[in-house]
Amino acid sequence: MTQLDVRPGADDTGDGATAEGMRTKGLSGNSVGLLGSAVIGVSTVAPVYCLTSTLGSTAGEVGVQMPAVFLAGFLPMLLVAFAYRELNKAMPDCGTSFTWTVKAFGPRVGWMCGWGLVIATIIVLSNLAGVATSYFWLLAGEITGSDSVAALDGNKAVHIVTCLALIALATVVSYRGMTATKGLQYTLVGLQLLVLAVFVTMAFSKAGDAEFATSAEFSWSWLNPFAVQSFAAFTAGLSLSIFMYWGWDACLTANEETSGSSRTPGRAALVAMVVLVGSYLATGVAAQMVVGSGDQGLGLANPETSDNVFAALAGPVMGPALGVLLFVAVLSSAAASLQTTFIPVARTVLAMSTYEALPASYAKVHPRFRTPGRATVTAGVATGVFYTVMTLVSEHVLVDTIYALGLMICFYYALTAFACAWYFRGDLLRSGRDLLFKGAFPVLGGLLLAAVFAKTLADMWDPAYGSGSSVLGVGSVFVIGVGLLLLGVVIMAVMGRRSPAFFRGEVLTRSTPALVVED
């Protein structure tokens, strides 16, 4: 049973809160173990989907150094993961980045950190739904052998309706709780990793065959990030690589529903990161060996296929029969991530509402499923509306929102990393371990992400960045990215009038006693 305990001097008020303490949310405790938590982290990242959509783009930016950039992107994510682990040990709260940065830097910085997570997740959810829809009709066309069925994805009305149906289905599964989520994810994640392993094995075996004229012989220089031709190319590739790792922190937002809530989520995050970097390196090297990184033929950087590499390589590498499995894997990857990505946004909104940073209605937990029902449904509706509006307005705008995503990711990850070092600043000289894992590693990770944030912000000003569209001479990606952050400032100002206690620092502060969840 989950019990409430607080460090020092807080009394249970009987309503899920503590006197001047961190608050319980009413979620279902002990629903997920280490394996289930790690699976949720991997699923939210959606490795097969990320690979098919970014292998070509990354190769186009950095050439054969694509595997090296995958390693470089892993470094700041690993360093930030250490920060998440240490903060979670001290404060296992489903608000994660929001709760921790409030306690470290105050209510306004914490609110904006929570907003960065929420808006990034809405953007990703809409994109995942779109990809799942496209692969649904592509797979349907492959199974039926009908080009007209596959072409239904090009019908805007059919595409939007299918997309909304998938969003609704994912919302329902998430609404029903972690147990339903976990069972489905074991199947979907297992399937995509298995198919990915088959692809890698067959790509290695066919590398150098005469039918693959663009094959490349493996070289250890592929793993050298310093061999990238320019710093601009490196940062562009790094931005794509960071996006490929985003989402591992979903297992942290389920900490109040995890067995061993103070330790298991942090361990699960590290397990998920290792699985991801291993999958990315193996696939990147195998794909580069079999077709090369050039822009001709099946080359990864061919602009005609670079945005969906597996659609082009499935048949040639795996054959017609097994190639269909790769379509299934991409669809499974996008669908699995679509469903688990509701976890961080719903629980962040739940925590923000519980601590009076958002309207109280979002703090409601379903009495049977013990999930943040209203927050989950609201996230589903927001995703559907966002995708529909962006699709109807312009496909260029929809593409640019994805490019703006990197800004949000770096924003809230960097803040969380810095929050770790600042919150534990009094502990840093107690031991070498504390100095490294609570101070040096998080600060280095935060600085790396802050540098990518600044460089991306500067690059976004150029209209050539993203789809190439502009607003009054300014790149539309810059307008969207900065505009979404400023929208958060406006909403925060409104909430400041409705919930003055939170913004005066009276609800959640550094001195707020930590919640202990006993398993």
CSV table of C-alpha atoms in Angstrom, one decimal, residues 117-510:
chain,number,residue,atom,x,y,z
A,117,LEU,CA,7.4,19.8,-21.3
A,118,VAL,CA,3.7,20.1,-21.9
A,119,ILE,CA,3.9,21.9,-25.2
A,120,ALA,CA,6.8,19.7,-26.5
A,121,THR,CA,4.7,16.7,-25.8
A,122,ILE,CA,1.6,18.0,-27.6
A,123,ILE,CA,3.8,18.7,-30.7
A,124,VAL,CA,5.2,15.2,-30.5
A,125,LEU,CA,1.8,13.6,-30.0
A,126,SER,CA,0.4,15.3,-33.1
A,127,ASN,CA,3.4,14.2,-35.2
A,128,LEU,CA,3.3,10.7,-33.9
A,129,ALA,CA,-0.4,10.5,-34.8
A,130,GLY,CA,0.3,11.7,-38.3
A,131,VAL,CA,3.1,9.2,-38.8
A,132,ALA,CA,1.0,6.3,-37.5
A,133,THR,CA,-1.8,7.4,-39.8
A,134,SER,CA,0.5,7.4,-42.9
A,135,TYR,CA,2.0,4.0,-42.0
A,136,PHE,CA,-1.5,2.6,-41.3
A,137,TRP,CA,-2.6,3.3,-44.9
A,138,LEU,CA,0.8,2.3,-46.3
A,139,LEU,CA,0.6,-1.0,-44.6
A,140,ALA,CA,-3.0,-1.4,-45.7
A,141,GLY,CA,-1.9,-0.9,-49.3
A,142,GLU,CA,0.9,-3.4,-48.9
A,143,ILE,CA,-1.5,-6.0,-47.4
A,144,THR,CA,-4.2,-5.5,-50.0
A,145,GLY,CA,-1.8,-5.0,-52.9
A,146,SER,CA,-3.7,-1.9,-53.8
A,147,ASP,CA,-2.1,1.4,-54.6
A,148,SER,CA,-5.4,3.2,-54.3
A,149,VAL,CA,-5.7,2.1,-50.7
A,150,ALA,CA,-2.2,3.3,-49.9
A,151,ALA,CA,-3.1,6.6,-51.7
A,152,LEU,CA,-5.9,7.2,-49.2
A,153,ASP,CA,-3.3,8.8,-46.9
A,154,GLY,CA,-3.0,11.6,-49.5
A,155,ASN,CA,-6.7,12.4,-49.0
A,156,LYS,CA,-6.6,15.2,-46.4
A,157,ALA,CA,-10.1,14.4,-45.0
A,158,VAL,CA,-9.4,10.6,-44.7
A,159,HIS,CA,-6.0,11.4,-43.2
A,160,ILE,CA,-7.4,13.7,-40.5
A,161,VAL,CA,-10.2,11.4,-39.6
A,162,THR,CA,-7.9,8.4,-39.3
A,163,CYS,CA,-5.5,10.5,-37.3
A,164,LEU,CA,-8.2,11.6,-34.8
A,165,ALA,CA,-9.4,8.0,-34.4
A,166,LEU,CA,-5.8,6.9,-33.5
A,167,ILE,CA,-5.5,9.8,-31.0
A,168,ALA,CA,-8.8,8.8,-29.4
A,169,LEU,CA,-7.8,5.2,-29.1
A,170,ALA,CA,-4.5,6.1,-27.5
A,171,THR,CA,-6.3,8.4,-25.1
A,172,VAL,CA,-8.7,5.6,-24.1
A,173,VAL,CA,-5.8,3.2,-23.3
A,174,SER,CA,-3.9,5.8,-21.3
A,175,TYR,CA,-7.1,6.7,-19.5
A,176,ARG,CA,-7.5,3.2,-18.3
A,177,GLY,CA,-4.3,3.2,-16.3
A,178,MET,CA,-0.8,2.0,-16.1
A,179,THR,CA,-1.7,-1.7,-16.1
A,180,ALA,CA,-3.4,-1.5,-19.5
A,181,THR,CA,-0.5,0.7,-20.7
A,182,LYS,CA,2.2,-1.8,-19.5
A,183,GLY,CA,0.6,-4.9,-21.1
A,184,LEU,CA,0.2,-3.3,-24.5
A,185,GLN,CA,3.7,-1.8,-24.4
A,186,TYR,CA,5.4,-5.1,-23.8
A,187,THR,CA,4.0,-6.4,-27.1
A,188,LEU,CA,4.6,-3.3,-29.2
A,189,VAL,CA,8.1,-2.5,-27.9
A,190,GLY,CA,9.1,-6.2,-28.2
A,191,LEU,CA,7.9,-6.3,-31.8
A,192,GLN,CA,9.7,-3.2,-33.0
A,193,LEU,CA,13.0,-4.2,-31.4
A,194,LEU,CA,12.8,-7.7,-32.8
A,195,VAL,CA,12.1,-6.4,-36.3
A,196,LEU,CA,14.9,-3.9,-35.9
A,197,ALA,CA,17.3,-6.6,-35.0
A,198,VAL,CA,16.3,-8.6,-38.1
A,199,PHE,CA,16.8,-5.5,-40.3
A,200,VAL,CA,20.3,-4.9,-38.8
A,201,THR,CA,21.3,-8.6,-39.2
A,202,MET,CA,20.2,-8.7,-42.9
A,203,ALA,CA,21.8,-5.3,-43.6
A,204,PHE,CA,25.1,-6.5,-42.3
A,205,SER,CA,24.8,-9.7,-44.3
A,206,LYS,CA,24.1,-7.9,-47.5
A,207,ALA,CA,26.6,-5.1,-47.2
A,208,GLY,CA,28.9,-5.1,-50.2
A,209,ASP,CA,26.6,-7.2,-52.4
A,210,ALA,CA,26.6,-6.2,-56.0
A,211,GLU,CA,22.9,-5.2,-55.9
A,212,PHE,CA,23.8,-2.4,-53.4
A,213,ALA,CA,26.0,-0.2,-55.5
A,214,THR,CA,26.3,2.5,-52.9
A,215,SER,CA,27.5,0.2,-50.1
A,216,ALA,CA,30.3,1.5,-47.8
A,217,GLU,CA,33.0,-0.4,-46.0
A,218,PHE,CA,33.0,0.1,-42.2
A,219,SER,CA,35.5,2.5,-40.7
A,220,TRP,CA,36.2,3.4,-37.1
A,221,SER,CA,36.3,7.1,-38.2
A,222,TRP,CA,32.5,6.8,-38.4
A,223,LEU,CA,32.5,7.0,-34.6
A,224,ASN,CA,34.7,10.2,-34.5
A,225,PRO,CA,32.5,13.3,-34.0
A,226,PHE,CA,35.6,15.5,-34.5
A,227,ALA,CA,35.7,14.4,-38.1
A,228,VAL,CA,32.4,16.2,-39.0
A,229,GLN,CA,33.2,18.8,-41.7
A,230,SER,CA,32.0,21.9,-39.9
A,231,PHE,CA,30.6,23.0,-36.5
A,232,ALA,CA,27.4,24.1,-38.1
A,233,ALA,CA,26.8,20.7,-39.6
A,234,PHE,CA,27.7,19.1,-36.2
A,235,THR,CA,25.2,21.2,-34.3
A,236,ALA,CA,22.5,20.5,-36.9
A,237,GLY,CA,23.1,16.8,-36.6
A,238,LEU,CA,23.3,17.0,-32.8
A,239,SER,CA,19.9,18.7,-32.7
A,240,LEU,CA,18.4,15.8,-34.6
A,241,SER,CA,20.2,13.3,-32.4
A,242,ILE,CA,18.9,14.9,-29.2
A,243,PHE,CA,15.4,14.7,-30.6
A,244,MET,CA,16.0,10.9,-31.2
A,245,TYR,CA,16.5,10.4,-27.4
A,246,TRP,CA,13.7,12.6,-26.2
A,247,GLY,CA,11.0,10.9,-24.1
A,248,TRP,CA,13.1,8.6,-21.9
A,249,ASP,CA,12.0,10.7,-18.9
A,250,ALA,CA,8.4,9.3,-19.3
A,251,CYS,CA,9.4,6.5,-16.8
A,252,LEU,CA,10.2,9.2,-14.3
A,253,THR,CA,6.8,10.9,-14.5
A,254,ALA,CA,5.3,7.5,-13.6
A,255,ASN,CA,7.4,7.4,-10.4
A,256,GLU,CA,4.4,7.6,-8.1
A,257,GLU,CA,3.0,4.5,-9.8
A,258,THR,CA,6.2,2.5,-9.8
A,259,SER,CA,7.5,0.0,-7.2
A,260,GLY,CA,10.4,1.5,-5.4
A,261,SER,CA,9.5,5.0,-6.6
A,262,SER,CA,12.6,6.7,-5.3
A,263,ARG,CA,15.0,4.4,-7.1
A,264,THR,CA,13.4,2.2,-9.8
A,265,PRO,CA,12.4,5.1,-12.3
A,266,GLY,CA,16.0,6.4,-12.3
A,267,ARG,CA,17.4,3.0,-13.0
A,268,ALA,CA,14.8,2.4,-15.7
A,269,ALA,CA,15.8,5.6,-17.4
A,270,LEU,CA,19.4,4.5,-17.6
A,271,VAL,CA,18.4,1.1,-18.9
A,272,ALA,CA,16.2,2.7,-21.5
A,273,MET,CA,19.1,5.0,-22.6
A,274,VAL,CA,21.5,2.1,-23.0
A,275,VAL,CA,18.9,0.2,-25.1
A,276,LEU,CA,18.4,3.3,-27.3
A,277,VAL,CA,22.0,4.1,-27.9
A,278,GLY,CA,22.7,0.5,-28.7
A,279,SER,CA,19.8,0.3,-31.2
A,280,TYR,CA,20.7,3.6,-32.9
A,281,LEU,CA,24.4,2.7,-33.3
A,282,ALA,CA,23.7,-0.8,-34.6
A,283,THR,CA,21.1,0.4,-37.1
A,284,GLY,CA,23.1,3.5,-38.2
A,285,VAL,CA,26.3,1.5,-38.9
A,286,ALA,CA,24.3,-1.4,-40.6
A,287,ALA,CA,22.3,1.0,-42.8
A,288,GLN,CA,25.4,3.0,-43.8
A,289,MET,CA,27.3,-0.2,-44.7
A,290,VAL,CA,24.6,-1.5,-46.9
A,291,VAL,CA,23.5,1.6,-48.8
A,292,GLY,CA,26.0,4.4,-47.8
A,293,SER,CA,25.2,7.9,-46.7
A,294,GLY,CA,25.2,9.6,-50.1
A,295,ASP,CA,22.4,11.3,-51.9
A,296,GLN,CA,22.0,9.0,-54.9
A,297,GLY,CA,20.0,5.8,-55.3
A,298,LEU,CA,19.3,4.1,-51.9
A,299,GLY,CA,21.8,6.4,-50.2
A,300,LEU,CA,20.5,7.5,-46.8
A,301,ALA,CA,20.8,11.2,-47.7
A,302,ASN,CA,18.8,10.9,-50.9
A,303,PRO,CA,16.3,13.8,-50.5
A,304,GLU,CA,13.5,11.7,-52.1
A,305,THR,CA,13.7,9.1,-49.4
A,306,SER,CA,15.6,10.7,-46.4
A,307,ASP,CA,12.4,11.6,-44.5
A,308,ASN,CA,11.3,7.9,-44.4
A,309,VAL,CA,14.3,5.7,-44.8
A,310,PHE,CA,12.7,2.4,-43.9
A,311,ALA,CA,10.0,2.7,-46.5
A,312,ALA,CA,12.8,2.8,-49.1
A,313,LEU,CA,15.0,0.1,-47.6
A,314,ALA,CA,12.4,-2.4,-46.4
A,315,GLY,CA,12.1,-4.3,-49.7
A,316,PRO,CA,15.7,-4.2,-50.9
A,317,VAL,CA,17.2,-5.2,-47.6
A,318,MET,CA,14.6,-7.6,-46.1
A,319,GLY,CA,12.7,-8.8,-49.2
A,320,PRO,CA,9.0,-8.3,-50.0
A,321,ALA,CA,7.7,-10.7,-47.3
A,322,LEU,CA,9.8,-9.5,-44.4
A,323,GLY,CA,9.8,-6.0,-45.6
A,324,VAL,CA,6.2,-5.7,-44.6
A,325,LEU,CA,7.3,-6.4,-41.0
A,326,LEU,CA,9.3,-3.2,-41.1
A,327,PHE,CA,6.2,-1.2,-42.0
A,328,VAL,CA,4.5,-3.0,-39.1
A,329,ALA,CA,7.4,-2.1,-36.8
A,330,VAL,CA,7.2,1.6,-37.7
A,331,LEU,CA,3.4,1.7,-37.2
A,332,SER,CA,3.8,-0.2,-33.9
A,333,SER,CA,6.6,2.3,-32.8
A,334,ALA,CA,4.5,5.3,-33.6
A,335,ALA,CA,1.4,3.9,-32.1
A,336,ALA,CA,3.2,2.7,-28.9
A,337,SER,CA,4.8,6.1,-28.4
A,338,LEU,CA,1.5,7.9,-29.2
A,339,GLN,CA,0.0,6.0,-26.3
A,340,THR,CA,2.8,6.3,-23.7
A,341,THR,CA,3.5,9.9,-24.5
A,342,PHE,CA,0.2,10.8,-22.8
A,343,ILE,CA,1.9,9.7,-19.5
A,344,PRO,CA,4.3,12.7,-19.0
A,345,VAL,CA,1.9,15.4,-20.2
A,346,ALA,CA,-1.1,14.2,-18.2
A,347,ARG,CA,0.9,13.7,-15.0
A,348,THR,CA,2.7,17.0,-15.3
A,349,VAL,CA,-0.6,18.8,-15.7
A,350,LEU,CA,-1.9,16.8,-12.7
A,351,ALA,CA,1.0,17.9,-10.6
A,352,MET,CA,0.7,21.5,-11.7
A,353,SER,CA,-2.9,21.5,-10.8
A,354,THR,CA,-2.4,19.7,-7.5
A,355,TYR,CA,0.1,22.4,-6.5
A,356,GLU,CA,-2.4,25.1,-7.7
A,357,ALA,CA,-0.4,26.2,-10.7
A,358,LEU,CA,-3.3,25.2,-13.0
A,359,PRO,CA,-7.0,25.1,-12.5
A,360,ALA,CA,-8.0,22.6,-9.7
A,361,SER,CA,-10.2,20.6,-12.1
A,362,TYR,CA,-7.1,19.0,-13.7
A,363,ALA,CA,-6.2,17.5,-10.3
A,364,LYS,CA,-9.1,15.0,-10.5
A,365,VAL,CA,-8.1,11.3,-10.6
A,366,HIS,CA,-10.5,8.7,-11.9
A,367,PRO,CA,-11.8,6.7,-8.9
A,368,ARG,CA,-11.5,3.3,-10.6
A,369,PHE,CA,-8.5,3.6,-12.9
A,370,ARG,CA,-6.7,6.0,-10.6
A,371,THR,CA,-5.4,8.0,-13.6
A,372,PRO,CA,-5.4,11.7,-14.3
A,373,GLY,CA,-8.5,11.3,-16.4
A,374,ARG,CA,-9.4,15.0,-17.1
A,375,ALA,CA,-5.7,15.8,-17.9
A,376,THR,CA,-5.4,12.8,-20.2
A,377,VAL,CA,-8.6,13.6,-22.1
A,378,THR,CA,-7.6,17.3,-22.4
A,379,ALA,CA,-4.2,16.3,-23.8
A,380,GLY,CA,-5.9,14.1,-26.4
A,381,VAL,CA,-8.3,16.9,-27.4
A,382,ALA,CA,-5.5,19.4,-27.6
A,383,THR,CA,-3.5,17.1,-29.7
A,384,GLY,CA,-6.4,16.5,-32.1
A,385,VAL,CA,-7.2,20.2,-32.4
A,386,PHE,CA,-3.5,21.1,-32.9
A,387,TYR,CA,-2.9,18.6,-35.6
A,388,THR,CA,-6.1,19.3,-37.4
A,389,VAL,CA,-5.6,23.1,-37.4
A,390,MET,CA,-1.9,22.8,-38.5
A,391,THR,CA,-2.8,20.4,-41.3
A,392,LEU,CA,-5.6,22.6,-42.6
A,393,VAL,CA,-3.6,25.8,-42.4
A,394,SER,CA,-0.4,24.5,-44.1
A,395,GLU,CA,1.7,21.4,-44.2
A,396,HIS,CA,4.7,23.8,-44.0
A,397,VAL,CA,3.5,25.1,-40.6
A,398,LEU,CA,3.1,21.5,-39.4
A,399,VAL,CA,6.7,20.7,-40.5
A,400,ASP,CA,8.0,23.8,-38.8
A,401,THR,CA,6.4,22.9,-35.5
A,402,ILE,CA,8.5,19.7,-35.5
A,403,TYR,CA,11.7,21.7,-36.1
A,404,ALA,CA,10.7,24.0,-33.2
A,405,LEU,CA,10.4,20.9,-30.9
A,406,GLY,CA,14.2,20.8,-30.3
A,407,LEU,CA,14.0,24.2,-28.7
A,408,MET,CA,11.4,23.0,-26.1
A,409,ILE,CA,13.4,19.8,-25.4
A,410,CYS,CA,16.6,21.6,-24.7
A,411,PHE,CA,14.8,24.3,-22.7
A,412,TYR,CA,13.2,22.1,-20.1
A,413,TYR,CA,16.0,19.4,-19.9
A,414,ALA,CA,18.6,22.1,-19.4
A,415,LEU,CA,16.6,23.8,-16.6
A,416,THR,CA,16.1,20.4,-14.9
A,417,ALA,CA,19.8,19.7,-15.0
A,418,PHE,CA,20.7,23.1,-13.6
A,419,ALA,CA,18.0,22.6,-10.9
A,420,CYS,CA,19.7,19.4,-9.8
A,421,ALA,CA,23.0,21.1,-9.1
A,422,TRP,CA,21.4,24.1,-7.4
A,423,TYR,CA,19.1,22.1,-5.2
A,424,PHE,CA,21.9,19.9,-4.0
A,425,ARG,CA,24.5,22.6,-3.8
A,426,GLY,CA,24.9,22.0,-0.1
A,427,ASP,CA,25.7,18.3,-0.7
A,428,LEU,CA,28.4,18.7,-3.4
A,429,LEU,CA,31.4,18.6,-1.2
A,430,ARG,CA,30.2,15.7,1.0
A,431,SER,CA,31.7,13.1,-1.3
A,432,GLY,CA,33.2,12.6,-4.8
A,433,ARG,CA,30.0,10.8,-5.8
A,434,ASP,CA,27.8,13.8,-4.9
A,435,LEU,CA,30.1,16.2,-6.6
A,436,LEU,CA,29.9,14.2,-9.9
A,437,PHE,CA,26.3,13.0,-10.0
A,438,LYS,CA,24.6,15.9,-8.3
A,439,GLY,CA,26.9,18.7,-9.6
A,440,ALA,CA,29.4,18.2,-12.3
A,441,PHE,CA,27.5,15.8,-14.6
A,442,PRO,CA,24.2,17.7,-14.5
A,443,VAL,CA,25.8,21.1,-15.0
A,444,LEU,CA,27.8,19.8,-18.0
A,445,GLY,CA,24.7,18.2,-19.5
A,446,GLY,CA,22.7,21.5,-18.9
A,447,LEU,CA,25.5,23.6,-20.5
A,448,LEU,CA,25.6,21.3,-23.6
A,449,LEU,CA,21.8,21.5,-24.0
A,450,ALA,CA,21.8,25.3,-23.4
A,451,ALA,CA,24.4,25.7,-26.1
A,452,VAL,CA,22.3,23.7,-28.6
A,453,PHE,CA,19.3,25.8,-27.5
A,454,ALA,CA,21.2,29.0,-28.2
A,455,LYS,CA,22.6,27.8,-31.5
A,456,THR,CA,19.2,26.5,-32.6
A,457,LEU,CA,17.5,29.8,-31.7
A,458,ALA,CA,20.0,31.7,-33.8
A,459,ASP,CA,19.6,29.4,-36.8
A,460,MET,CA,15.8,29.5,-36.6
A,461,TRP,CA,15.9,33.2,-37.4
A,462,ASP,CA,16.9,32.4,-41.0
A,463,PRO,CA,13.8,31.6,-43.2
A,464,ALA,CA,15.8,28.8,-44.8
A,465,TYR,CA,15.6,26.8,-41.6
A,466,GLY,CA,12.8,24.2,-41.7
A,467,SER,CA,10.3,24.5,-44.5
A,468,GLY,CA,11.7,27.7,-45.8
A,469,SER,CA,8.7,29.8,-45.0
A,470,SER,CA,8.9,33.1,-43.1
A,471,VAL,CA,6.8,35.8,-41.3
A,472,LEU,CA,7.9,39.4,-42.0
A,473,GLY,CA,11.3,38.1,-43.0
A,474,VAL,CA,11.8,36.0,-39.9
A,475,GLY,CA,11.9,32.2,-40.1
A,476,SER,CA,8.6,30.7,-39.3
A,477,VAL,CA,10.4,28.1,-37.1
A,478,PHE,CA,11.7,30.9,-34.9
A,479,VAL,CA,8.2,32.5,-34.8
A,480,ILE,CA,6.6,29.2,-33.8
A,481,GLY,CA,9.2,28.2,-31.2
A,482,VAL,CA,9.5,31.6,-29.5
A,483,GLY,CA,5.8,32.2,-29.9
A,484,LEU,CA,4.9,29.0,-28.1
A,485,LEU,CA,7.2,29.8,-25.2
A,486,LEU,CA,5.7,33.3,-25.0
A,487,LEU,CA,2.3,31.8,-25.0
A,488,GLY,CA,3.4,30.0,-21.8
A,489,VAL,CA,4.3,33.4,-20.3
A,490,VAL,CA,0.9,34.8,-21.1
A,491,ILE,CA,-0.9,31.7,-19.6
A,492,MET,CA,1.4,31.9,-16.5
A,493,ALA,CA,0.4,35.6,-16.0
A,494,VAL,CA,-3.3,34.6,-16.2
A,495,MET,CA,-2.7,31.8,-13.6
A,496,GLY,CA,-0.8,34.3,-11.5
A,497,ARG,CA,-4.1,36.2,-11.0
A,498,ARG,CA,-6.1,33.0,-10.4
A,499,SER,CA,-3.7,31.2,-8.1
A,500,PRO,CA,-1.6,33.9,-6.3
A,501,ALA,CA,-0.6,31.6,-3.5
A,502,PHE,CA,1.5,29.3,-5.8
A,503,PHE,CA,3.2,32.3,-7.5
A,504,ARG,CA,3.9,33.9,-4.1
A,505,GLY,CA,5.8,30.7,-3.2
A,506,GLU,CA,3.4,29.7,-0.5
A,507,VAL,CA,2.5,26.2,-1.9
A,508,LEU,CA,5.7,24.6,-3.0
A,509,THR,CA,9.1,25.8,-1.9
A,510,ARG,CA,12.6,24.4,-1.4
